XYZ file of C-alpha atoms in Angstrom:
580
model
C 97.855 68.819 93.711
C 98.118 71.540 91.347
C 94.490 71.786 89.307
C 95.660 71.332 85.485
C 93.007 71.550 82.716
C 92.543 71.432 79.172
C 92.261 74.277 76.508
C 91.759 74.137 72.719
C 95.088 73.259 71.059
C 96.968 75.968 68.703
C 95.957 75.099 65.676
C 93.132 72.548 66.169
C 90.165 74.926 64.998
C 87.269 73.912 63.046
C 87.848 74.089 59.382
C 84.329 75.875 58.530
C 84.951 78.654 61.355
C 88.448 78.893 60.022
C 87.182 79.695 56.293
C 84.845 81.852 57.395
C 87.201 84.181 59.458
C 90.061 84.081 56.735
C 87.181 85.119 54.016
C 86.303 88.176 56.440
C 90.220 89.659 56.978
C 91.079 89.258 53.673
C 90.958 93.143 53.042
C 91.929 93.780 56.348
C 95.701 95.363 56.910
C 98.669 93.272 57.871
C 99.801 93.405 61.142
C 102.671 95.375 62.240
C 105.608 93.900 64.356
C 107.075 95.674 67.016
C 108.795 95.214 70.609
C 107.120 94.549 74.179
C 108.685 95.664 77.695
C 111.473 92.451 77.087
C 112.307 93.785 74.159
C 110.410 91.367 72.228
C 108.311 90.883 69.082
C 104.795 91.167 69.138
C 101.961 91.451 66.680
C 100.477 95.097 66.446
C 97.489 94.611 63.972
C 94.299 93.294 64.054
C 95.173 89.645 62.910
C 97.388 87.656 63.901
C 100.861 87.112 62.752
C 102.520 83.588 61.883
C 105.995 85.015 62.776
C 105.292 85.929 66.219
C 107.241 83.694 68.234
C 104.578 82.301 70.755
C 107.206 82.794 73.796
C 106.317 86.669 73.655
C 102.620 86.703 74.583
C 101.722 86.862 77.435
C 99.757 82.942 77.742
C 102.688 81.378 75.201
C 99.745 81.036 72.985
C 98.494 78.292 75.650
C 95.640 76.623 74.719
C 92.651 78.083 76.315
C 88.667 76.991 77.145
C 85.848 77.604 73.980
C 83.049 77.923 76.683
C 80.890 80.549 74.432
C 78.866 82.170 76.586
C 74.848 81.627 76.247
C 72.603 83.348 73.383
C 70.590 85.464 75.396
C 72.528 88.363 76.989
C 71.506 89.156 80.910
C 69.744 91.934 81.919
C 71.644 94.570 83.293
C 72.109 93.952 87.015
C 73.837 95.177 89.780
C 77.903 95.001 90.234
C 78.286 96.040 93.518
C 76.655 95.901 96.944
C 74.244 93.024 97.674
C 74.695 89.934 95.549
C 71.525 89.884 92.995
C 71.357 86.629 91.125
C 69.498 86.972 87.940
C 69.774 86.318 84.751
C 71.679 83.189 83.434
C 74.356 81.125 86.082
C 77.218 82.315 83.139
C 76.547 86.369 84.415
C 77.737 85.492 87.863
C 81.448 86.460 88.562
C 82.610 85.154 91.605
C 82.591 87.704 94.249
C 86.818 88.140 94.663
C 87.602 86.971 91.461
C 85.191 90.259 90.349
C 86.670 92.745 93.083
C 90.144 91.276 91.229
C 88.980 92.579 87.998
C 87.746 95.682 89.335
C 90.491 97.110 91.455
C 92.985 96.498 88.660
C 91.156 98.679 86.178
C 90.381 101.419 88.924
C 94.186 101.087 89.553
C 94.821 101.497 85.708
C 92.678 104.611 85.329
C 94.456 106.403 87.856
C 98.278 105.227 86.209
C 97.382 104.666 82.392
C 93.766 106.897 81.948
C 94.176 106.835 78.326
C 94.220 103.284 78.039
C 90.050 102.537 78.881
C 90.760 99.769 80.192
C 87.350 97.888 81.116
C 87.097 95.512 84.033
C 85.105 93.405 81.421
C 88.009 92.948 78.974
C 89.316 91.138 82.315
C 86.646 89.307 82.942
C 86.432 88.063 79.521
C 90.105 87.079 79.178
C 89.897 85.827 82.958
C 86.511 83.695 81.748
C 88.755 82.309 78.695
C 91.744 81.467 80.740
C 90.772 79.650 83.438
C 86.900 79.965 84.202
C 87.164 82.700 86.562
C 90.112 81.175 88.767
C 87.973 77.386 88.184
C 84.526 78.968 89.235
C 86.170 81.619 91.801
C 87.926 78.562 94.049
C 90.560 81.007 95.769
C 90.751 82.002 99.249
C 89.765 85.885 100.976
C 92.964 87.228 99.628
C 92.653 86.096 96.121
C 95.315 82.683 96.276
C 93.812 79.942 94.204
C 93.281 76.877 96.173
C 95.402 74.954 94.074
C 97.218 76.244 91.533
C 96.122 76.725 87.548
C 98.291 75.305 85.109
C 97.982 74.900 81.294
C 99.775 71.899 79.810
C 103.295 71.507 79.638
C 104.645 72.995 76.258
C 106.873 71.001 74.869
C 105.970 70.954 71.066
C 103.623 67.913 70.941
C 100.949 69.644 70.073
C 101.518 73.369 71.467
C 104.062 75.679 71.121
C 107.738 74.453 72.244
C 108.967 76.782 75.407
C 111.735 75.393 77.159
C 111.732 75.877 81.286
C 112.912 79.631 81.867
C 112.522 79.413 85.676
C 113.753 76.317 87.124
C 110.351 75.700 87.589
C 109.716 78.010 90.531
C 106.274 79.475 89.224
C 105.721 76.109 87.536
C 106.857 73.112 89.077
C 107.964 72.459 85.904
C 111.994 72.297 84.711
C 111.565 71.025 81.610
C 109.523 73.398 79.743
C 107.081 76.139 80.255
C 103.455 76.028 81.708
C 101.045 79.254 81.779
C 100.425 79.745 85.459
C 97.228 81.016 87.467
C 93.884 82.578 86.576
C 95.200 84.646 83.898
C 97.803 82.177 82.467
C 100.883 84.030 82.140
C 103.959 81.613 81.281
C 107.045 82.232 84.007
C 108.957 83.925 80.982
C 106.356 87.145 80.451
C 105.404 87.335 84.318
C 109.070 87.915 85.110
C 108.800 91.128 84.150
C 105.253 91.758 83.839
C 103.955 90.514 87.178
C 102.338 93.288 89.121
C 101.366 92.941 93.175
C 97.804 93.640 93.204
C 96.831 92.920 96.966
C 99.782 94.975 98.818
C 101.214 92.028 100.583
C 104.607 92.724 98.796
C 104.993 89.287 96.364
C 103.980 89.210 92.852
C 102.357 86.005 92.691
C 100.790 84.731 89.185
C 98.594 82.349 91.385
C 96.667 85.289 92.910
C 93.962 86.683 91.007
C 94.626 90.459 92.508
C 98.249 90.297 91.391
C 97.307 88.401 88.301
C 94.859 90.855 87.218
C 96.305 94.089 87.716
C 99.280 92.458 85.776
C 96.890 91.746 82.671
C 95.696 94.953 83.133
C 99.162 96.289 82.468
C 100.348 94.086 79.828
C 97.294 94.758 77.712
C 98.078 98.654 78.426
C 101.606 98.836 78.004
C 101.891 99.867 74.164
C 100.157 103.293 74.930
C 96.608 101.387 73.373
C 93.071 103.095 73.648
C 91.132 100.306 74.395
C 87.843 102.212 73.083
C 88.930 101.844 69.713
C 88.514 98.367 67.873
C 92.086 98.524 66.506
C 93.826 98.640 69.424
C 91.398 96.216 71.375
C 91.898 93.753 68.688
C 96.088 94.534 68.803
C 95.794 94.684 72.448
C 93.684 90.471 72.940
C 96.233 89.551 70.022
C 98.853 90.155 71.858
C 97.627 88.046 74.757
C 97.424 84.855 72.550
C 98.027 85.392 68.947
C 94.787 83.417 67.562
C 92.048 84.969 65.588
C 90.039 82.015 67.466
C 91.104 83.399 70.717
C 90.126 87.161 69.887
C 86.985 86.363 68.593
C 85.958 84.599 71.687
C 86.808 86.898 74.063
C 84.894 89.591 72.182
C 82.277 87.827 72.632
C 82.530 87.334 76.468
C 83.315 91.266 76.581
C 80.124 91.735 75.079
C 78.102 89.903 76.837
C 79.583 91.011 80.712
C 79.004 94.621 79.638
C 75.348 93.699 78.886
C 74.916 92.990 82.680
C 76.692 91.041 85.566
C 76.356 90.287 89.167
C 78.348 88.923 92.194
C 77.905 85.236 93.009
C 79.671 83.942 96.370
C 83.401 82.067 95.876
C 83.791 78.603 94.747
C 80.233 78.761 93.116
C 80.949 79.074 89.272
C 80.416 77.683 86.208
C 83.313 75.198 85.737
C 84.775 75.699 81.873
C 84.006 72.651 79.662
C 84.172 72.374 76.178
C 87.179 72.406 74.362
C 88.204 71.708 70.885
C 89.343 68.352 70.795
C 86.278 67.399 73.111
C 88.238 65.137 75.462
C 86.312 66.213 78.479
C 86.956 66.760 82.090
C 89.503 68.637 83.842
C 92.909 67.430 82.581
C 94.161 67.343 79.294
C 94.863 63.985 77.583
C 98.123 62.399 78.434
C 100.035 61.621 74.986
C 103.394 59.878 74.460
C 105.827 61.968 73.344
C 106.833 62.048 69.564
C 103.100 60.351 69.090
C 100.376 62.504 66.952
C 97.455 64.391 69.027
C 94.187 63.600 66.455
C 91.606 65.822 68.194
C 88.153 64.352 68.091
C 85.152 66.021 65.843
C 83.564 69.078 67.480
C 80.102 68.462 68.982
C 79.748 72.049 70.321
C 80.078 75.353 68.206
C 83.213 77.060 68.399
C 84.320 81.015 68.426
C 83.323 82.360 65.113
C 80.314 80.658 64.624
C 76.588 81.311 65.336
C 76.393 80.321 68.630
C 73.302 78.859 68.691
C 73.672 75.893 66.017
C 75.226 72.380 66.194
C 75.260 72.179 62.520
C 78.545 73.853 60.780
C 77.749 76.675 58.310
C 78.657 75.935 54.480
C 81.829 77.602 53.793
C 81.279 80.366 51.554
C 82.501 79.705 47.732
C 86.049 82.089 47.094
C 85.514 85.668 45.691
C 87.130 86.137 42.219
C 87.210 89.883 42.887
C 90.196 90.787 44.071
C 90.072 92.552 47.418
C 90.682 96.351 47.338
C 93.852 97.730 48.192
C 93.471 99.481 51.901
C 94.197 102.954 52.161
C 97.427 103.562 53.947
C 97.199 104.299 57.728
C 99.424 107.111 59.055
C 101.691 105.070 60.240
C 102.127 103.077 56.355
C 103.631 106.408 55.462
C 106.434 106.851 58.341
C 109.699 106.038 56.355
C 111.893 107.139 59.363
C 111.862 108.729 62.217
C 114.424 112.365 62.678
C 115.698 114.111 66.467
C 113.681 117.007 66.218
C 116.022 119.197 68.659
C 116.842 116.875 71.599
C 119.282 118.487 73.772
C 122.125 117.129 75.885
C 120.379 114.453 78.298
C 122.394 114.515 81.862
C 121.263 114.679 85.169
C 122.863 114.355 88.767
C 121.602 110.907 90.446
C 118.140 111.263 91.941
C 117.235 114.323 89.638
C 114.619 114.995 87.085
C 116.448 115.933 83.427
C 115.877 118.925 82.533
C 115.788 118.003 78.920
C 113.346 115.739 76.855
C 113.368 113.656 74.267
C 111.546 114.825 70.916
C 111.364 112.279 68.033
C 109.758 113.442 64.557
C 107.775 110.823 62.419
C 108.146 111.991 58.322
C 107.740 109.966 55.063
C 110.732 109.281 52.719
C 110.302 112.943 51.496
C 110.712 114.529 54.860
C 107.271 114.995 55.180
C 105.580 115.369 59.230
C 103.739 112.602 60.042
C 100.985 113.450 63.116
C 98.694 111.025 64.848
C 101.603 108.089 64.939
C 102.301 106.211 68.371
C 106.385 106.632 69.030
C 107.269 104.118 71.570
C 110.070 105.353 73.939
C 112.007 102.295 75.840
C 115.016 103.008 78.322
C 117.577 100.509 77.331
C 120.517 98.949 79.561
C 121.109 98.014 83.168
C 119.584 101.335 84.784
C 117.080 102.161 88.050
C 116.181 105.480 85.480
C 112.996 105.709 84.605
C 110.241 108.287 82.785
C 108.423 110.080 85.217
C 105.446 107.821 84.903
C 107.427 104.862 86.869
C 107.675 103.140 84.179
C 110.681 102.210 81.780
C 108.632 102.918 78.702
C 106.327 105.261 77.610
C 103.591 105.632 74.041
C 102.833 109.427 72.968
C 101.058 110.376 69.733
C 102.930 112.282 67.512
C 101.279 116.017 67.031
C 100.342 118.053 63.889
C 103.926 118.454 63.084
C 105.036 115.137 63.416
C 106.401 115.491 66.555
C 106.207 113.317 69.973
C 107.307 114.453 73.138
C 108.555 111.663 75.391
C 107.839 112.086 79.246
C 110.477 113.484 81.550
C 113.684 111.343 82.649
C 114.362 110.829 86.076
C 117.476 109.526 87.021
C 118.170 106.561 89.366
C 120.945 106.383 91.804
C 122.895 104.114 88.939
C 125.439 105.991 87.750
C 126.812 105.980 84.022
C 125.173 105.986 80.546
C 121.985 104.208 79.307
C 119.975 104.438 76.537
C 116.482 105.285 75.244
C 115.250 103.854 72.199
C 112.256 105.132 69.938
C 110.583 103.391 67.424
C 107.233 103.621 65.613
C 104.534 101.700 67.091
C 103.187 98.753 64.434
C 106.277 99.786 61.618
C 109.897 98.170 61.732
C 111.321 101.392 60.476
C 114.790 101.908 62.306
C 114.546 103.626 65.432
C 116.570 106.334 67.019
C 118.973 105.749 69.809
C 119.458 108.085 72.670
C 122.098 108.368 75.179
C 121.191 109.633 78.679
C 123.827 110.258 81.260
C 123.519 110.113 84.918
C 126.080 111.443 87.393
C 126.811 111.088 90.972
C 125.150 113.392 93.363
C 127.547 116.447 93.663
C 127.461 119.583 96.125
C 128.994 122.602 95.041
C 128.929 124.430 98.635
C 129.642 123.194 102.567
C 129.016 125.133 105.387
C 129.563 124.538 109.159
C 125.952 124.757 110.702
C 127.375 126.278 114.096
C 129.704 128.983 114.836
C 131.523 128.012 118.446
C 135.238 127.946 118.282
C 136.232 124.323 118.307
C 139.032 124.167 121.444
C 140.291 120.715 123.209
C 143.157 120.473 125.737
C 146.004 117.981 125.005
C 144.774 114.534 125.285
C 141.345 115.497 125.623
C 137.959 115.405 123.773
C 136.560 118.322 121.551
C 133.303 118.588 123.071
C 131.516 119.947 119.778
C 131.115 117.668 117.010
C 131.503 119.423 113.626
C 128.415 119.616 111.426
C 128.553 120.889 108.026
C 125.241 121.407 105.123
C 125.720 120.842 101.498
C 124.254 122.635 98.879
C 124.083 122.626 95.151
C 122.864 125.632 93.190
C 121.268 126.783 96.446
C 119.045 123.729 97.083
C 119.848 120.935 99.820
C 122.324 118.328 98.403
C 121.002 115.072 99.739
C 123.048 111.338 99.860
C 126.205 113.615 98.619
C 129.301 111.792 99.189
C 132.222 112.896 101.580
C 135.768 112.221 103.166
C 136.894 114.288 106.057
C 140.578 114.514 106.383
C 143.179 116.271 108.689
C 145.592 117.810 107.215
C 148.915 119.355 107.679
C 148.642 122.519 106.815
C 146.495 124.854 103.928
C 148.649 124.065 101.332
C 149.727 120.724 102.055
C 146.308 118.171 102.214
C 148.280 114.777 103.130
C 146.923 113.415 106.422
C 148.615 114.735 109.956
C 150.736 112.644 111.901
C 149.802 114.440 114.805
C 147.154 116.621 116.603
C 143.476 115.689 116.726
C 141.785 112.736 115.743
C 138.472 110.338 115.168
C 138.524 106.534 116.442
C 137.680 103.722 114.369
C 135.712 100.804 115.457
C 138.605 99.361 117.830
C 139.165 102.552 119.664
C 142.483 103.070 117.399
C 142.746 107.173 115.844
C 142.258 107.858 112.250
C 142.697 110.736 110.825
C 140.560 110.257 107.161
C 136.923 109.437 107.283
C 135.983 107.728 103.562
C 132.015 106.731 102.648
C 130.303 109.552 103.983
C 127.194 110.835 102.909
C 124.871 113.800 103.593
C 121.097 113.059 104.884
C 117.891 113.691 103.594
C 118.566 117.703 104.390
C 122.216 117.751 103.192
C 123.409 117.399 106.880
C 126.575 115.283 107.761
C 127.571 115.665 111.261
C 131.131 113.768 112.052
C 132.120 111.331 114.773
C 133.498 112.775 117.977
C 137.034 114.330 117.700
C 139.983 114.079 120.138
C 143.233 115.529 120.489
C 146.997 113.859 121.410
C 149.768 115.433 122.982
C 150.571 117.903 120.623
C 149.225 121.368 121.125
C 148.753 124.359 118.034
C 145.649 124.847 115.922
C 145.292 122.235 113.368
C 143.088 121.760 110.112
C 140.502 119.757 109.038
C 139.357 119.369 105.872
C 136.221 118.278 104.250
C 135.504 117.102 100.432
C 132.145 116.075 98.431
C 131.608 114.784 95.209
C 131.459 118.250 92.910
C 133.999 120.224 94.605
C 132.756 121.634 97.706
C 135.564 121.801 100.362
C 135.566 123.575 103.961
C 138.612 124.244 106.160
C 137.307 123.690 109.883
C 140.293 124.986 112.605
C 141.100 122.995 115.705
C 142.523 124.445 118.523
C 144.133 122.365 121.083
C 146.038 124.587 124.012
C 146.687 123.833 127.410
C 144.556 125.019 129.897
C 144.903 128.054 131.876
C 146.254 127.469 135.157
C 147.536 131.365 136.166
C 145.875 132.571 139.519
C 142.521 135.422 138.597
C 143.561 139.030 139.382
C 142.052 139.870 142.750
C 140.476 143.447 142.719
C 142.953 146.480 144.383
C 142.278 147.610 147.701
C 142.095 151.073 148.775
C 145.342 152.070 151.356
C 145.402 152.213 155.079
C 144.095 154.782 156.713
C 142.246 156.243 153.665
C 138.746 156.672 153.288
C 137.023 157.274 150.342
C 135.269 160.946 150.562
C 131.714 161.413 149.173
C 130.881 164.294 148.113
C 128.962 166.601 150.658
C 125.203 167.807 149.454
C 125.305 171.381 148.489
C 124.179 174.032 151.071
């Protein structure tokens, strides 16, 4: 049976923690709005935003567990190598569950270096969302022994998500659950699911997969994770609660004070939630009926920590709160091409060209140090030359960001890429790419023996031909081979030599060929009818490269050898005699 538990509900927060944390933001700057890898919204500041639709983070802004972890920090302890308990139970990561954590930030250093993404920040999400996969219960590759799923949200009481996959992640097809030890709902791990372990699925239920997939998703915006601002953007957009980012601060905190390995299965189980129901399961409510969440007993995010007693909430300050000073990107009024040549390129090729977007204020005026988001748009296999279909540069000192190269797909046709300003809804810029079929602009035969058959016979050379374009090998170039009837007439011939199809019947055009990996194409086996002469055969690719081949097909020559002369009778060849 799958193992479902309960988390705080949105919106059920203590009242005292809740004035507290609204008295402390009420300088701070407004979030911005922009778009995630769906092409969704998604809060970019450092609080969170009541018009971000909870469908586009990554938990559906699930309800999660208010475990805070214990006053005293551990002592710093090993991470790797022999198991060293120490310290509190709450420092021990189970041993996969940790190796999860860790192999998805090694892998994100080596892909996305500028992101500093900390295997804690994992842990700490990973400790809100589900205990550690419920106390590191998963198997030696990282499957959960049953699976993790939040409650069904269906409005009463959480956010409303209606069922977006037939409940194949879920078991649910009426609405939406968050899934597994990181609790992504079906909708965001459709496209942001990752396969962590190698074993070629992208499962949500396995922590390896699961992790390197939060690791990503908290990455993808281009955010430097050692800077508060985009830490706080970057948890925000995991759940979009103030509640929720405090309390995973708090767990970063303490796992970067010290950690150690503890063996599978043997964690702390989560407990304390907001509406202090208890156990494993949330309460069962009838729908359309009110959820009344019982008093807190146990202090929640935002508070001291260490006392049952709720702080006094502060009286309201009459001074107003200063206005902030505008950020860099405040001042971006639009966003100007700054030179962007023609963007085409042949199928499988890098462009030549790239994309170069300048941020300015309403007077024209450079922008630098702004985040331009670059998206590729449209049903296309392109992508940047990172792998991915979106990319985050920082605009220079002249207000100008340089997106990564394009390299095209084997889709052919137009696409676009899209740049915006990260955190601003200032219109964006639209680009159109263009991606062609592979062409070759030059065949040549690869042998040089005349190619001769006798009249109902077989050629016993097979013709092979190389393509080229612009001097390099023209690989997967398409190709028909045709005989014709003459130079200057290329319908097909009625006669002469020929290829068989699959039934053993002749053809005389070849359609759907392609070069290899080293612009080679070598043809089926030719034969040759009755009729003798030399004949033509001609051979096309995509670009314009043609080659003529002849094909000579002759009787053979039956005429006796000439036998050499002999001398006549009676005569004798003289030699010459020595000299006296």
């Amino acid at each position: 049976m799958a193992a479902q538990f309960g988390r705080l509900r949105k919106g059920a927060v203590n009242t005292t923690v809740a004035a507290v944390v609204v008295a402390a933001l009420a300088a701070s700057q407004a979030p911005g709005v922009t778009t995630d890898d769906a092409g969704r919204k998604v809060t970019t500041g450092t609080q969170p935003s009541p018009d971000t639709p909870a469908e586009n983070s990554a938990t559906g802004n699930s309800p999660y567990y208010t475990d805070l972890p214990p006053l005293n920090s551990p002592n710093p302890s090993p991470t790797t190598g022999t198991p060293v308990t120490q310290g509190t139970s709450e420092a021990g990561i189970p041993a996969t569950v940790l190796d999860a954590y860790k192999k998805a930030a090694n892998a994100l250093q080596e892909s996305k270096p500028g992101c500093n993404l900390p295997w804690e920040l994992l842990a700490a999400i990973g400790k809100v969302e589900s205990g550690q996969a419920r106390g590191g219960r998963v198997d030696a590759n990282g499957n959960t022994l049953s699976k993790i799923l939040g409650p069904q949200l269906n409005g009463n009481g959480f956010a409303s998500i209606s069922d977006t996959d037939g409940g194949a992640y879920d078991g649910d097809s009426s609405y939406d659950r968050a899934v597994g030890p990181m609790q992504f709902i079906p909708s965001t791990w459709e496209w942001a699911g990752r396969d962590g372990n190698g074993d070629g699925k992208k499962d949500p239920n396995n922590v390896y997969d699961a992790a390197l997939a939060a690791g990503h998703y908290l990455c993808r915006f281009g955010w430097d994770l050692s800077t508060k601002g985009d830490l706080d953007s970057a948890i925000l957009s995991y759940n979009n609660s103030q509640d929720y980012l405090n309390l995973v601060l708090r767990w970063l905190e303490y796992y970067r004070k010290g950690t150690h390995e503890i063996p599978d299965g043997t964690g702390t189980l989560p407990s304390d939630r907001s509406d202090d129901t208890g156990g494993a399961s949330p309460t069962p409510t009838t729908p359309g009926s009110p959820t009344t969440p019982s008093s807190p007993s146990t202090p929640k995010p935002g508070g001291d920590g260490g006392s049952t007693s709720p702080k006094p909430t502060p009286p309201p300050s009459t001074t107003p709160p200063a206005t902030p000073t505008p950020t860099p990107t405040d001042t971006v009024h639009h966003l100007e091409d700054a030179g962007t040549a023609k963007l085409s390129a042949m199928a499988g090729d890098a462009f030549t060209e790239k994309i170069t977007a300048r941020a300015e204020t309403k007077a024209g005026k450079a922008v630098p140090k702004v985040r331009i988001r670059f998206a590729i748009i449209g049903a296309t296999d392109a992508a940047f030359s990172t792998g991915e279909k979106y990319a985050t540069v920082l605009t220079n000192s002249v207000g100008e960001a340089v997106a990564p190269a394009l390299k095209a797909g084997e889709n052919t046709g137009e696409f676009v890429v899209r740049t915006t300003v990260v955190g601003r809804t200032v219109s964006g810029l639209d680009y159109t790419a263009t991606v062609t079929e592979r062409a070759a602009d030059t065949l040549a035969r690869t042998g040089e023996e005349a190619l001769t058959c006798t009249p109902g016979g077989e050629f016993a050379d097979q013709v092979e031909v190389k393509a080229t374009y612009k001097g390099a090998v023209a690989d997967k170039v398409a190709a028909t081979a045709t005989l014709i009837k003459s130079a200057d007439d290329a319908t097909e011939n009625d006669k002469g030599p020929y290829f068989k199809d699959a039934d053993g019947k002749p053809v005389r055009t070849l359609t759907g060929l392609k070069t290899d990996a080293n612009g080679l194409l070598k043809l089926p086996k030719l034969y040759a009818d009755d009729a003798t002469g030399t004949f033509l055969l001609r051979i096309n690719t995509a670009g314009g490269a043609t080659l003529t081949v002849e094909l000579k097909v002759a009787a053979a020559d039956t005429s006796p050898s000439p036998t050499p002369s002999e001398p006549a009778s009676g005569t004798e060849s003289a030699s010459p005699s020595p000299s006296a």
